PDB file of C-alpha atoms in Angstrom:
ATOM      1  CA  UNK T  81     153.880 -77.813 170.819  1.00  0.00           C
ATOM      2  CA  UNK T  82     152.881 -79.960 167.785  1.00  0.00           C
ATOM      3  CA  UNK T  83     155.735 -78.405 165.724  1.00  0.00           C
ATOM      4  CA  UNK T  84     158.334 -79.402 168.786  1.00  0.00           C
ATOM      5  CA  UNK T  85     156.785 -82.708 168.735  1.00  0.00           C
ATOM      6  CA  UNK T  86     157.303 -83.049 164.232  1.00  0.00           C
ATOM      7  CA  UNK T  87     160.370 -81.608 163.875  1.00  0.00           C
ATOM      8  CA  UNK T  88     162.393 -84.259 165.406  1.00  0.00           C
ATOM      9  CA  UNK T  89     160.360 -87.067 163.894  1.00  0.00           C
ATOM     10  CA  UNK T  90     161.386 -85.493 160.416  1.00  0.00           C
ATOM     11  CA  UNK T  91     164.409 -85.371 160.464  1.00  0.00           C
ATOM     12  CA  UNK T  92     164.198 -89.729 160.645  1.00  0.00           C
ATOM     13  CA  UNK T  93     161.114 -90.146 158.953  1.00  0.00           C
ATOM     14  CA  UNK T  94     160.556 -87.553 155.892  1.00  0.00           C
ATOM     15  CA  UNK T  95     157.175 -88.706 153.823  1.00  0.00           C
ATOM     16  CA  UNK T  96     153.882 -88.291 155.555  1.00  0.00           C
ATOM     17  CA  UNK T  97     155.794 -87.372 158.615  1.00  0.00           C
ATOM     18  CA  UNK T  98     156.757 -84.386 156.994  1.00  0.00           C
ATOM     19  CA  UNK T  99     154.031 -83.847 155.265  1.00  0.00           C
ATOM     20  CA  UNK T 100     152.355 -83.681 158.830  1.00  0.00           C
ATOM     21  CA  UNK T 101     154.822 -81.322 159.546  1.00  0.00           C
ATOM     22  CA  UNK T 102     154.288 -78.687 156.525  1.00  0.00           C
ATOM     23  CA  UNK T 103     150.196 -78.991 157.522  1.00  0.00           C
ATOM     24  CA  UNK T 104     151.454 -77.224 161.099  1.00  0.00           C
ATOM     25  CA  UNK T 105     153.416 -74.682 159.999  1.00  0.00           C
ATOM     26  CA  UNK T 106     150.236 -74.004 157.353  1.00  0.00           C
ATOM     27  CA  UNK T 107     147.968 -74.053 160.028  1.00  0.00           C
ATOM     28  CA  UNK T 108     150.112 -71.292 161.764  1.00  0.00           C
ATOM     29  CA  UNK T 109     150.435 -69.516 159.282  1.00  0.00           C
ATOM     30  CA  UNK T 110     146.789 -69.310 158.508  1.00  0.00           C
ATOM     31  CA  UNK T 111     146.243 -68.501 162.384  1.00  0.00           C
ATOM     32  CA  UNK T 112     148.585 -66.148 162.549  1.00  0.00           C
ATOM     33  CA  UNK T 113     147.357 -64.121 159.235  1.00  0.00           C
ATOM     34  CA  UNK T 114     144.357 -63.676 161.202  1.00  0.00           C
ATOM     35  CA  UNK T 115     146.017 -62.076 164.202  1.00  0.00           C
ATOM     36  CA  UNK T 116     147.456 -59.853 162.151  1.00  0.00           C
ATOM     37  CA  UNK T 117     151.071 -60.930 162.493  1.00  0.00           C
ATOM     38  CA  UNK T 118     152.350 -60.400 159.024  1.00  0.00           C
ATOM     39  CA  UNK T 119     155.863 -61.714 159.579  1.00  0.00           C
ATOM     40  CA  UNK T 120     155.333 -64.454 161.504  1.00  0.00           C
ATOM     41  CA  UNK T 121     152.580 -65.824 159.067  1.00  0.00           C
ATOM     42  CA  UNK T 122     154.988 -65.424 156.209  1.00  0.00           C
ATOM     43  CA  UNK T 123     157.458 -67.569 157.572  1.00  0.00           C
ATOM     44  CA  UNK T 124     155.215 -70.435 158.266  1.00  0.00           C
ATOM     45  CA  UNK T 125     153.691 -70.242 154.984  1.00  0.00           C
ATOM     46  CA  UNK T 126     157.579 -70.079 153.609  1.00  0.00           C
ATOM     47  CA  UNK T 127     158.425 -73.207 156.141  1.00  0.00           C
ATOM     48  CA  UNK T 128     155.242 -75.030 155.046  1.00  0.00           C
ATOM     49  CA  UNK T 129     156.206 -74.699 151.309  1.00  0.00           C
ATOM     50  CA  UNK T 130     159.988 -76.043 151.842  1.00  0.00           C
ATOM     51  CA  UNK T 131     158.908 -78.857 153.054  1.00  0.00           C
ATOM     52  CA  UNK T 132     156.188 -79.892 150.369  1.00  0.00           C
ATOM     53  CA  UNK T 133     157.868 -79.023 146.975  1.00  0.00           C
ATOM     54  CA  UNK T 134     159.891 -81.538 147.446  1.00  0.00           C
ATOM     55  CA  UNK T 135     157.187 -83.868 147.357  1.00  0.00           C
ATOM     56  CA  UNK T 136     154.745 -82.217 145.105  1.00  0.00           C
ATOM     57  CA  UNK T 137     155.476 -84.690 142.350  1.00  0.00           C
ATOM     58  CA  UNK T 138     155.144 -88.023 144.723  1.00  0.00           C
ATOM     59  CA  UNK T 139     150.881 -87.791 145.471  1.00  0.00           C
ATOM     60  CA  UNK T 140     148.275 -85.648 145.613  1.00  0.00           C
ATOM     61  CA  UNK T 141     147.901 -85.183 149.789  1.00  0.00           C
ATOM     62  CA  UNK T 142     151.807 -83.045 148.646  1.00  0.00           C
ATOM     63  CA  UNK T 143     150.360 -81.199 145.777  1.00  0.00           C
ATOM     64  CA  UNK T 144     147.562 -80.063 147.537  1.00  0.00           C
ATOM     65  CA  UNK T 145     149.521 -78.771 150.682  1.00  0.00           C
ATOM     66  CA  UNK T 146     151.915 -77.591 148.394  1.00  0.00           C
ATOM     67  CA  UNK T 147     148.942 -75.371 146.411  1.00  0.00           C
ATOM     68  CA  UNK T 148     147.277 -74.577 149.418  1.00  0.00           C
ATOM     69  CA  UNK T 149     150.981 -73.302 151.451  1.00  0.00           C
ATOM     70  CA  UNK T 150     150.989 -71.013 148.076  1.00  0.00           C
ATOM     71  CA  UNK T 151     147.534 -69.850 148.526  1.00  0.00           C
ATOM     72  CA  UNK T 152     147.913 -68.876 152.188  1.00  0.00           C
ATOM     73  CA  UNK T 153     150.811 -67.217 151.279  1.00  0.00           C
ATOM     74  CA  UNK T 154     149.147 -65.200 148.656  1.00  0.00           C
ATOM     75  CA  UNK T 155     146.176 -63.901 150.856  1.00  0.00           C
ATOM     76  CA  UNK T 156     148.899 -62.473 153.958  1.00  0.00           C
ATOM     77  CA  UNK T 157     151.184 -61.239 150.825  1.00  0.00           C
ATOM     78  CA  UNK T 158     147.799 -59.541 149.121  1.00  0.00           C
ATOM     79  CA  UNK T 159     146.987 -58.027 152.756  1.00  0.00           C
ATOM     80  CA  UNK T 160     150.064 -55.764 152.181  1.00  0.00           C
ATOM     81  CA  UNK T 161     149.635 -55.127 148.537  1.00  0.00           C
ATOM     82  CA  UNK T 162     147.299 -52.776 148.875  1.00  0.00           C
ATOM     83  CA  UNK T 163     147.019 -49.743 146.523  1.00  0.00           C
ATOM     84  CA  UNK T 164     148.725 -46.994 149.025  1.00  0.00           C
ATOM     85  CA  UNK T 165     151.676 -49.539 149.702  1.00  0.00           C
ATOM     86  CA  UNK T 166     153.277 -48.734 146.746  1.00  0.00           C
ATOM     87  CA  UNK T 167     154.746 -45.266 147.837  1.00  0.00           C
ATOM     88  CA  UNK T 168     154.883 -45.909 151.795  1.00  0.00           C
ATOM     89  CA  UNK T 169     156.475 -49.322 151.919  1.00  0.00           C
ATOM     90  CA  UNK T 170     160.029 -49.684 150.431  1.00  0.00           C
ATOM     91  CA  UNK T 171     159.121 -53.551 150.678  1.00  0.00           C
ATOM     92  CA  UNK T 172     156.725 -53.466 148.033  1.00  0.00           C
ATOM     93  CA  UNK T 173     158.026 -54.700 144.814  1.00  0.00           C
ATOM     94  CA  UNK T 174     159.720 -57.815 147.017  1.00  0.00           C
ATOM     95  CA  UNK T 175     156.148 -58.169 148.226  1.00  0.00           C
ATOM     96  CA  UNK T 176     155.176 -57.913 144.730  1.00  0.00           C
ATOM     97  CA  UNK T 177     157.448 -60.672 143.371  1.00  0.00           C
ATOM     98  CA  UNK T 178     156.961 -62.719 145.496  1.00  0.00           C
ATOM     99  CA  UNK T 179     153.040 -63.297 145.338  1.00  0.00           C
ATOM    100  CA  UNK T 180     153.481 -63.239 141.303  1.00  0.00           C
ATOM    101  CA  UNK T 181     156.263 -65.854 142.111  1.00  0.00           C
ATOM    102  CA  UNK T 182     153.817 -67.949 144.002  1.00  0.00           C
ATOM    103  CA  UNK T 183     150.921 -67.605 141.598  1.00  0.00           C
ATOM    104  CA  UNK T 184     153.165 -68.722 138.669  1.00  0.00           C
ATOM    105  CA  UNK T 185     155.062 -71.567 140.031  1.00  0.00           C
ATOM    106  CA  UNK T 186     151.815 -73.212 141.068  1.00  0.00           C
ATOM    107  CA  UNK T 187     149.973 -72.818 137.608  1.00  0.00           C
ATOM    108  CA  UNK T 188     152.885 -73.688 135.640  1.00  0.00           C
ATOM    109  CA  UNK T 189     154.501 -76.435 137.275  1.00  0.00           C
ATOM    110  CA  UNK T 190     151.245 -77.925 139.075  1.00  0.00           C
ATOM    111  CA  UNK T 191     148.463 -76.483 137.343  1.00  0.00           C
ATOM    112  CA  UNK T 192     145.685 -78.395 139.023  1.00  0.00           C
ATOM    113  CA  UNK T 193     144.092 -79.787 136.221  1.00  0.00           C
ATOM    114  CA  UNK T 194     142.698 -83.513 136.394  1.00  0.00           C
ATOM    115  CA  UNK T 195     143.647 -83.776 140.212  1.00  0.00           C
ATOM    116  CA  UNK T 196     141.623 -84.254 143.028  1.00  0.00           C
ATOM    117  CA  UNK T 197     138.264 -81.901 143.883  1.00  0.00           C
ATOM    118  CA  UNK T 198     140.796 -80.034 146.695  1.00  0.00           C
ATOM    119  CA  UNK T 199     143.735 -79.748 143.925  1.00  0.00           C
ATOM    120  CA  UNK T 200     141.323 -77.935 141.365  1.00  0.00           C
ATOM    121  CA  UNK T 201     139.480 -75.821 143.618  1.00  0.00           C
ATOM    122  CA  UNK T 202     143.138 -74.560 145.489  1.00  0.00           C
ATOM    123  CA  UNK T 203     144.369 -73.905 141.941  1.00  0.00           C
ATOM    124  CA  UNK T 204     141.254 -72.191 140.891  1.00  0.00           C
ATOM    125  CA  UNK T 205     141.815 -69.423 144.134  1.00  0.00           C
ATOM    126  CA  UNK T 206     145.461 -68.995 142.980  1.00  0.00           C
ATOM    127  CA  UNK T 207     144.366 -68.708 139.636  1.00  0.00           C
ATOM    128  CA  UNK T 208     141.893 -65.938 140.641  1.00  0.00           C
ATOM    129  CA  UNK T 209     144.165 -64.039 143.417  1.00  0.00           C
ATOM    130  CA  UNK T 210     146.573 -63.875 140.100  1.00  0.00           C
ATOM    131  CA  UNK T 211     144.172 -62.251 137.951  1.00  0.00           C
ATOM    132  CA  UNK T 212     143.734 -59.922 140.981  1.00  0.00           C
ATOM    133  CA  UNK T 213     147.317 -59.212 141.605  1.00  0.00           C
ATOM    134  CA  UNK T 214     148.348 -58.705 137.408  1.00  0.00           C
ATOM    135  CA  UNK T 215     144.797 -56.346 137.164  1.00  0.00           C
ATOM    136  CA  UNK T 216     145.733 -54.191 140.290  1.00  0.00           C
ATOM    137  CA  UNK T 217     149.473 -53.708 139.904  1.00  0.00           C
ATOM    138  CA  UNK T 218     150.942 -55.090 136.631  1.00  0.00           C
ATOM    139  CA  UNK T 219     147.988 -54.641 134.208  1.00  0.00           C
ATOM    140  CA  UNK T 220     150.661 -54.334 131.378  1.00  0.00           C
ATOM    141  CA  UNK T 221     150.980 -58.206 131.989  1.00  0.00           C
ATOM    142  CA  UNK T 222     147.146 -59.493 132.586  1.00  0.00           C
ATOM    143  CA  UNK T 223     146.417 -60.457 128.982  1.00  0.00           C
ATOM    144  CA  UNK T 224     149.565 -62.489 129.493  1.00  0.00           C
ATOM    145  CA  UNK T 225     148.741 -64.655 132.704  1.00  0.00           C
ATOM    146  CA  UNK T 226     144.899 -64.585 131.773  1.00  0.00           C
ATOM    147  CA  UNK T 227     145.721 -66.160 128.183  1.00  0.00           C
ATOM    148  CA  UNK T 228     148.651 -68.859 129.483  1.00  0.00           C
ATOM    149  CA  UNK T 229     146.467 -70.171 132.336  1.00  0.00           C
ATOM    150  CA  UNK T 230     142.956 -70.210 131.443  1.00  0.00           C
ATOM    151  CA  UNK T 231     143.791 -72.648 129.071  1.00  0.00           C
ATOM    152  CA  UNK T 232     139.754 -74.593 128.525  1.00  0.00           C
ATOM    153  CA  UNK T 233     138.570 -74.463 131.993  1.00  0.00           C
ATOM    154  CA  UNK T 234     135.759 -73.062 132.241  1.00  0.00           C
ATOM    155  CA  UNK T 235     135.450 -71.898 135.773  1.00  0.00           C
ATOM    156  CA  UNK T 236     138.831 -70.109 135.005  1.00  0.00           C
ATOM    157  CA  UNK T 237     137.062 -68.215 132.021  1.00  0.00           C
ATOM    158  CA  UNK T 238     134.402 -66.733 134.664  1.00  0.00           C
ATOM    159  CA  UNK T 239     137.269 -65.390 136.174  1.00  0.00           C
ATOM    160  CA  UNK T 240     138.926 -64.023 133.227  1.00  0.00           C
ATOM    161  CA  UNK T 241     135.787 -62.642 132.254  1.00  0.00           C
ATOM    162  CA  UNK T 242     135.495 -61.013 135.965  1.00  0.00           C
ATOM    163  CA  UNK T 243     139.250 -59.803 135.981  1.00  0.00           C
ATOM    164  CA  UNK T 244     138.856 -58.240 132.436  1.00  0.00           C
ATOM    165  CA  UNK T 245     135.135 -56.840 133.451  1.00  0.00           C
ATOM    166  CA  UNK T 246     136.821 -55.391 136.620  1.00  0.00           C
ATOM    167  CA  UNK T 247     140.164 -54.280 134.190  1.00  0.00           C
ATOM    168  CA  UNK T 248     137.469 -52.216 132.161  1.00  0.00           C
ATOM    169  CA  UNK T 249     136.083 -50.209 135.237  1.00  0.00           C
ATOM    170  CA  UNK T 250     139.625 -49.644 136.918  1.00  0.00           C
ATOM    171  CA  UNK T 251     140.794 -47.891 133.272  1.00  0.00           C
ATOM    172  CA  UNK T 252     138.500 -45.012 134.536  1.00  0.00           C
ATOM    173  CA  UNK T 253     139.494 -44.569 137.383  1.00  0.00           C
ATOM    174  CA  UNK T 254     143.467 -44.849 136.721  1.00  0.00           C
ATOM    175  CA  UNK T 255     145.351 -41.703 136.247  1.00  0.00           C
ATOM    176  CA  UNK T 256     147.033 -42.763 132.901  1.00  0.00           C
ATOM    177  CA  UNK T 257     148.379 -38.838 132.910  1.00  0.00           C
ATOM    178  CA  UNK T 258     151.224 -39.935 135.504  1.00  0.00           C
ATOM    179  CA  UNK T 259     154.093 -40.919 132.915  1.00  0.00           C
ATOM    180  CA  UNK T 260     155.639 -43.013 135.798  1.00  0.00           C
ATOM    181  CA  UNK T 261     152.522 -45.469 135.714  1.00  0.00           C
ATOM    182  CA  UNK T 262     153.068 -45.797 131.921  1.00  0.00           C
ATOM    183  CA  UNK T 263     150.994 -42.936 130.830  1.00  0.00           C
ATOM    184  CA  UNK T 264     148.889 -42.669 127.988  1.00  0.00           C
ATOM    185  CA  UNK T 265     151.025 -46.000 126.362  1.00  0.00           C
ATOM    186  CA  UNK T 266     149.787 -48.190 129.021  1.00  0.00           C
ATOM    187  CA  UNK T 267     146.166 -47.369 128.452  1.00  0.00           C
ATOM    188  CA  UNK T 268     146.223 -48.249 124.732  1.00  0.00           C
ATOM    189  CA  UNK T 269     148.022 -51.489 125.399  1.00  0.00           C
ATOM    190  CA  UNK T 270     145.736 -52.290 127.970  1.00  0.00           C
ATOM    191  CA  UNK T 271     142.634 -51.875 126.060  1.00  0.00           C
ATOM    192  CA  UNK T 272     143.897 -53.904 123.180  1.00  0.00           C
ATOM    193  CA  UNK T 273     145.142 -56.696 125.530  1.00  0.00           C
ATOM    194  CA  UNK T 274     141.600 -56.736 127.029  1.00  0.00           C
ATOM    195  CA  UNK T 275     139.837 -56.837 123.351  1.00  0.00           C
ATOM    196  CA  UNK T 276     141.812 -60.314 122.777  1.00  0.00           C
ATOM    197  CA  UNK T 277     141.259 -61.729 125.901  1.00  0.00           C
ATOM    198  CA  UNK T 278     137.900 -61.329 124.800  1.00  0.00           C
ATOM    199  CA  UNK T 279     138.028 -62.925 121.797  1.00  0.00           C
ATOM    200  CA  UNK T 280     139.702 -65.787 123.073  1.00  0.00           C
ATOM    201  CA  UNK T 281     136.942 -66.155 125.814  1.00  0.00           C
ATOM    202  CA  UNK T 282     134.557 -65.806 123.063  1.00  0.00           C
ATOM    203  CA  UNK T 283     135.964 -68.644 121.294  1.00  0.00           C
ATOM    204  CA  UNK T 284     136.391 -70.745 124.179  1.00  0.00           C
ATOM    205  CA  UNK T 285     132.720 -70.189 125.111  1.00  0.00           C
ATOM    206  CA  UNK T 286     132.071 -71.106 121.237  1.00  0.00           C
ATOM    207  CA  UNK T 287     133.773 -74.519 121.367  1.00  0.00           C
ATOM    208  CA  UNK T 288     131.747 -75.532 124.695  1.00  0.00           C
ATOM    209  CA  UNK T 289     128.685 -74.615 123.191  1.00  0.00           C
ATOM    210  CA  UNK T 290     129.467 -77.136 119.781  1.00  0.00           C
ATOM    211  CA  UNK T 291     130.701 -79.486 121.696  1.00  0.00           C
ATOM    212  CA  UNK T 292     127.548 -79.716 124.026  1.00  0.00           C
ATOM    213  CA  UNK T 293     125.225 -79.767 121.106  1.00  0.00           C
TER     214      UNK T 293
END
């Protein structure tokens, strides 16, 4: 009823009227996430985020709807991309583009640095659901993402440090003999990807420390 009621008053009044407008659809999209109703959340989340990044760059109550559309997104989009879906859903890499899409376009455009408390923190979550997505299914690219958005952010480094901690383990347990994976290649670039995302948290830790003393 409350999007029946908006989308009229949009179409005379954009600004905060649409801005109200986006904050439905995101609420329905969260609620229907929950419920299970994969489609249906999507679009809301995709309906919520047309109408924001058009205003991202006008205030901060836009760029945080916009970031948080994105996140919600994410976590429904993440719901699907688990590790089976890969064989038994022919949907997968749109899935899969998509969420990197998201994850990307919020760091690099927005990047929620120096904004408000709810700007940093939404960031933060995409930043982390990133290094979740790249370590799970595109490990060939982590070192990449990791290194472009941790940039000296501190919290982010916990969650490097996490992601490449996490990287570490899942080596074990990947079969690197299955060529179509990558095979043995991918392993060896992984590992030396992980080594200098290492040595750039290293030095990052380094710097904090001088600069605190």
């Amino acid at each position: 009823r409350a999007l029946e009621v908006y989308r009229p008053l949009v179409v005379e009044r954009r600004g905060q009227v649409g801005l109200e407008l986006a904050a439905k659809f995101l609420n329905l999209s969260q609620v229907c996430g929950m419920a299970g109703l994969v489609e249906e959340a999507l679009q809301a989340g995709r309906d919520a985020l047309a109408i924001c990044e058009g205003a991202e760059c006008e205030g901060e109550s836009a760029q945080a709807l916009g970031l948080r559309s994105r996140h919600s997104l994410c976590v429904v989009l993440g719901r699907l991309l688990v590790p089976n879906a890969r064989d038994s859903s022919p949907a997968f890499p749109a899935w899969l583009a998509e969420a990197s899409d998201l994850v990307e376009d919020a760091l690099s455009e927005r990047g929620g640095r120096g904004g408000s408390a709810e700007v940093t923190q939404t960031a933060l979550r995409l930043f982390e659901f990133g290094a979740w997505l790249y370590r799970t299914h595109q490990p060939q690219f982590l070192k990449e993402f990791l290194l472009e958005y941790t940039g000296d952010d501190l919290d982010r480094a916990r969650v490097a440090a996490a992601a490449v901690a996490a990287a570490r383990q899942g080596l074990v347990q990947r079969d690197f003999n299955d060529q179509t994976h990558g095979g043995s290649e991918l392993l060896a670039r992984v590992v030396k990807d992980l080594v200098e995302v290492d040595n750039y948290l290293l030095l990052l830790n380094s710097k904090q420390a001088s600069s605190r003393a």
